[in-house]
């Protein structure tokens, strides 16, 4: 009987040890291992994504350099002063140099904004297509930002080779604090 009781106690203690091992050792470690494996999988995905994105970096750097080069002259091409009279005189001088006739350069109503103001300008003249092309090339090479919004070319009714040109352009300048 003593032997049977001892054997029962040994079984009870063994079951308690196994239960202790399972409850306080194996299950927590198993949950922790699942968590570690999940974290490891997530990190592998992040690394794979970063690796794929890092392959795009040279192309993005090149694109950034092109954009920086394109906007590098912005500050110089958009003056802080209005200087509209000087600009209109430059346009008239270019038209005269290209022997364009019937010249009209008329500024419109100024449009104000926080980061830059603009003045619409209507330009009209008459000349050969080559003269007008040269006028636009010279206008594009000016040191001031000019956006051409509309160009209308009409052939002369007598077909003499003369073309009438009407252009709507916009001239920009940056407001400075002293002008306000």
Coordinates of C-alpha atoms in Angstrom, one line a residue:
X1 CA 0.0 0.0 0.0
X2 CA 2.8 2.3 0.9
X3 CA 4.4 1.4 -2.4
X4 CA 1.1 2.1 -4.3
X5 CA 0.8 5.5 -2.6
X6 CA 4.4 6.3 -3.4
X7 CA 3.9 5.3 -7.0
X8 CA 0.7 7.5 -7.1
X9 CA 2.7 10.4 -5.7
X10 CA 5.4 9.9 -8.2
X11 CA 2.8 9.9 -11.0
X12 CA 1.2 13.0 -9.6
X13 CA 4.5 14.8 -9.3
X14 CA 5.4 13.7 -12.8
X15 CA 2.1 14.9 -14.2
X16 CA 2.6 18.2 -12.3
X17 CA 6.1 18.6 -13.7
X18 CA 4.9 17.9 -17.2
X19 CA 1.9 20.3 -16.7
X20 CA 4.4 22.9 -15.4
X21 CA 6.7 22.4 -18.3
X22 CA 3.8 22.6 -20.8
X23 CA 2.0 25.6 -19.1
X24 CA 5.0 27.7 -18.0
X25 CA 7.7 26.6 -20.4
X26 CA 6.6 25.2 -23.7
X27 CA 3.4 27.3 -24.5
X28 CA 5.0 30.7 -23.7
X29 CA 8.1 29.8 -25.7
X30 CA 5.9 28.5 -28.6
X31 CA 4.0 31.8 -28.6
X32 CA 7.2 33.8 -28.4
X33 CA 8.6 31.7 -31.3
X34 CA 5.5 32.4 -33.4
X35 CA 5.9 36.1 -32.6
X36 CA 9.6 36.1 -33.5
X37 CA 8.9 34.2 -36.8
X38 CA 6.2 36.7 -37.7
X39 CA 8.5 39.6 -36.9
X40 CA 11.2 38.0 -39.0
X41 CA 8.8 37.6 -41.9
X42 CA 7.7 41.2 -41.7
X43 CA 11.4 42.4 -41.6
X44 CA 12.2 40.2 -44.6
X45 CA 9.3 41.9 -46.5
X46 CA 10.5 45.4 -45.4
X47 CA 14.1 44.5 -46.5
X48 CA 12.8 43.2 -49.9
X49 CA 10.7 46.3 -50.4
X50 CA 13.7 48.6 -49.4
X51 CA 15.9 46.6 -51.8
X52 CA 13.5 47.0 -54.6
X53 CA 13.1 50.7 -53.9
X54 CA 16.8 51.2 -53.6
X55 CA 17.2 50.1 -57.2
X56 CA 15.1 53.1 -58.2
X57 CA 17.3 55.6 -56.4
X58 CA 19.7 56.2 -59.3
X59 CA 16.8 57.0 -61.6
X60 CA 15.2 59.2 -59.0
X61 CA 18.5 61.0 -58.4
X62 CA 18.9 61.6 -62.1
X63 CA 15.3 62.9 -62.3
X64 CA 16.0 65.2 -59.3
X65 CA 19.1 66.6 -61.0
X66 CA 17.2 67.3 -64.2
X67 CA 14.5 69.1 -62.2
X68 CA 17.0 71.1 -60.2
X69 CA 18.8 72.1 -63.4
X70 CA 15.4 73.1 -65.0
X71 CA 14.4 75.3 -62.1
X72 CA 17.9 76.6 -61.2
X73 CA 17.4 79.8 -63.1
X74 CA 13.9 80.5 -61.7
X75 CA 15.0 83.2 -59.2
X76 CA 17.0 85.0 -61.9
X77 CA 14.2 84.7 -64.5
X78 CA 11.5 86.0 -62.2
X79 CA 12.7 89.4 -61.0
X80 CA 11.5 91.0 -57.8
X81 CA 10.6 94.3 -59.5
X82 CA 7.8 94.7 -62.0
X83 CA 10.0 96.4 -64.6
X84 CA 7.2 96.1 -67.2
X85 CA 8.2 99.1 -69.2
X86 CA 11.7 97.8 -69.8
X87 CA 10.4 94.4 -70.7
X88 CA 7.9 95.8 -73.2
X89 CA 10.7 97.9 -74.7
X90 CA 12.8 94.7 -75.1
X91 CA 9.9 93.0 -76.9
X92 CA 9.5 96.0 -79.2
X93 CA 13.3 96.1 -79.9
X94 CA 13.2 92.4 -80.8
X95 CA 10.3 93.0 -83.2
X96 CA 12.1 96.0 -84.8
X97 CA 15.4 93.9 -85.1
X98 CA 13.3 91.2 -87.0
X99 CA 11.8 93.9 -89.3
X100 CA 8.3 93.0 -88.1
X101 CA 5.6 95.5 -89.1
X102 CA 2.3 96.6 -87.5
X103 CA 3.7 96.2 -84.0
X104 CA 1.4 96.3 -81.0
X105 CA 2.5 95.4 -77.5
X106 CA -0.3 95.9 -74.9
X107 CA -0.1 94.9 -71.3
X108 CA -3.3 93.7 -69.6
X109 CA -4.5 93.9 -66.0
X110 CA -2.0 92.7 -63.4
X111 CA -2.9 89.5 -61.5
X112 CA -1.5 89.4 -57.9
X113 CA -0.8 86.2 -55.9
X114 CA 1.3 85.5 -52.8
X115 CA 4.1 83.7 -54.4
X116 CA 4.3 85.6 -57.7
X117 CA 2.5 88.2 -59.7
X118 CA 1.8 88.1 -63.5
X119 CA 0.9 90.6 -66.2
X120 CA -0.8 89.4 -69.4
X121 CA 0.6 91.0 -72.5
X122 CA -1.0 91.0 -76.0
X123 CA 1.6 91.1 -78.8
X124 CA 0.6 91.6 -82.5
X125 CA 2.8 92.1 -85.5
X126 CA 3.2 91.1 -89.2
X127 CA 6.1 89.6 -91.0
X128 CA 7.4 86.5 -92.7
X129 CA 7.2 83.1 -91.0
X130 CA 11.0 83.1 -90.7
X131 CA 11.0 86.5 -89.0
X132 CA 8.3 85.4 -86.6
X133 CA 10.1 82.2 -85.8
X134 CA 13.3 84.2 -85.0
X135 CA 11.2 86.6 -82.8
X136 CA 10.0 83.6 -80.7
X137 CA 13.5 82.2 -80.4
X138 CA 14.7 85.6 -79.2
X139 CA 11.8 85.9 -76.8
X140 CA 12.5 82.4 -75.4
X141 CA 16.2 83.4 -74.8
X142 CA 15.3 86.5 -72.8
X143 CA 16.4 86.7 -69.2
X144 CA 12.9 87.0 -67.9
X145 CA 10.3 84.2 -67.6
X146 CA 7.6 84.6 -70.2
X147 CA 4.8 82.0 -70.8
X148 CA 3.2 82.0 -74.2
X149 CA -0.5 81.1 -73.7
X150 CA -1.9 81.5 -77.2
X151 CA -0.5 82.0 -80.6
X152 CA -2.6 82.8 -83.7
X153 CA -1.0 83.0 -87.1
X154 CA -3.0 84.1 -90.2
X155 CA -1.7 84.1 -93.7
X156 CA -2.1 87.3 -95.7
X157 CA -5.2 87.3 -97.9
X158 CA -3.0 88.3 -100.9
X159 CA -0.6 85.3 -100.2
X160 CA 2.4 87.6 -100.2
X161 CA 4.2 85.5 -97.7
X162 CA 3.3 87.9 -94.8
X163 CA 1.8 86.3 -91.7
X164 CA -0.2 88.2 -89.1
X165 CA 0.6 87.0 -85.6
X166 CA -1.4 87.5 -82.4
X167 CA 0.1 86.2 -79.1
X168 CA -1.1 86.2 -75.6
X169 CA 1.8 86.0 -73.2
X170 CA 2.2 86.2 -69.4
X171 CA 5.1 88.0 -67.7
X172 CA 6.0 87.1 -64.1
X173 CA 7.6 88.9 -61.3
X174 CA 8.0 88.2 -57.6
X175 CA 6.5 90.7 -55.1
X176 CA 8.8 91.9 -52.4
X177 CA 7.8 93.1 -49.0
X178 CA 8.6 96.8 -49.8
X179 CA 6.0 96.9 -52.6
X180 CA 3.1 96.0 -50.3

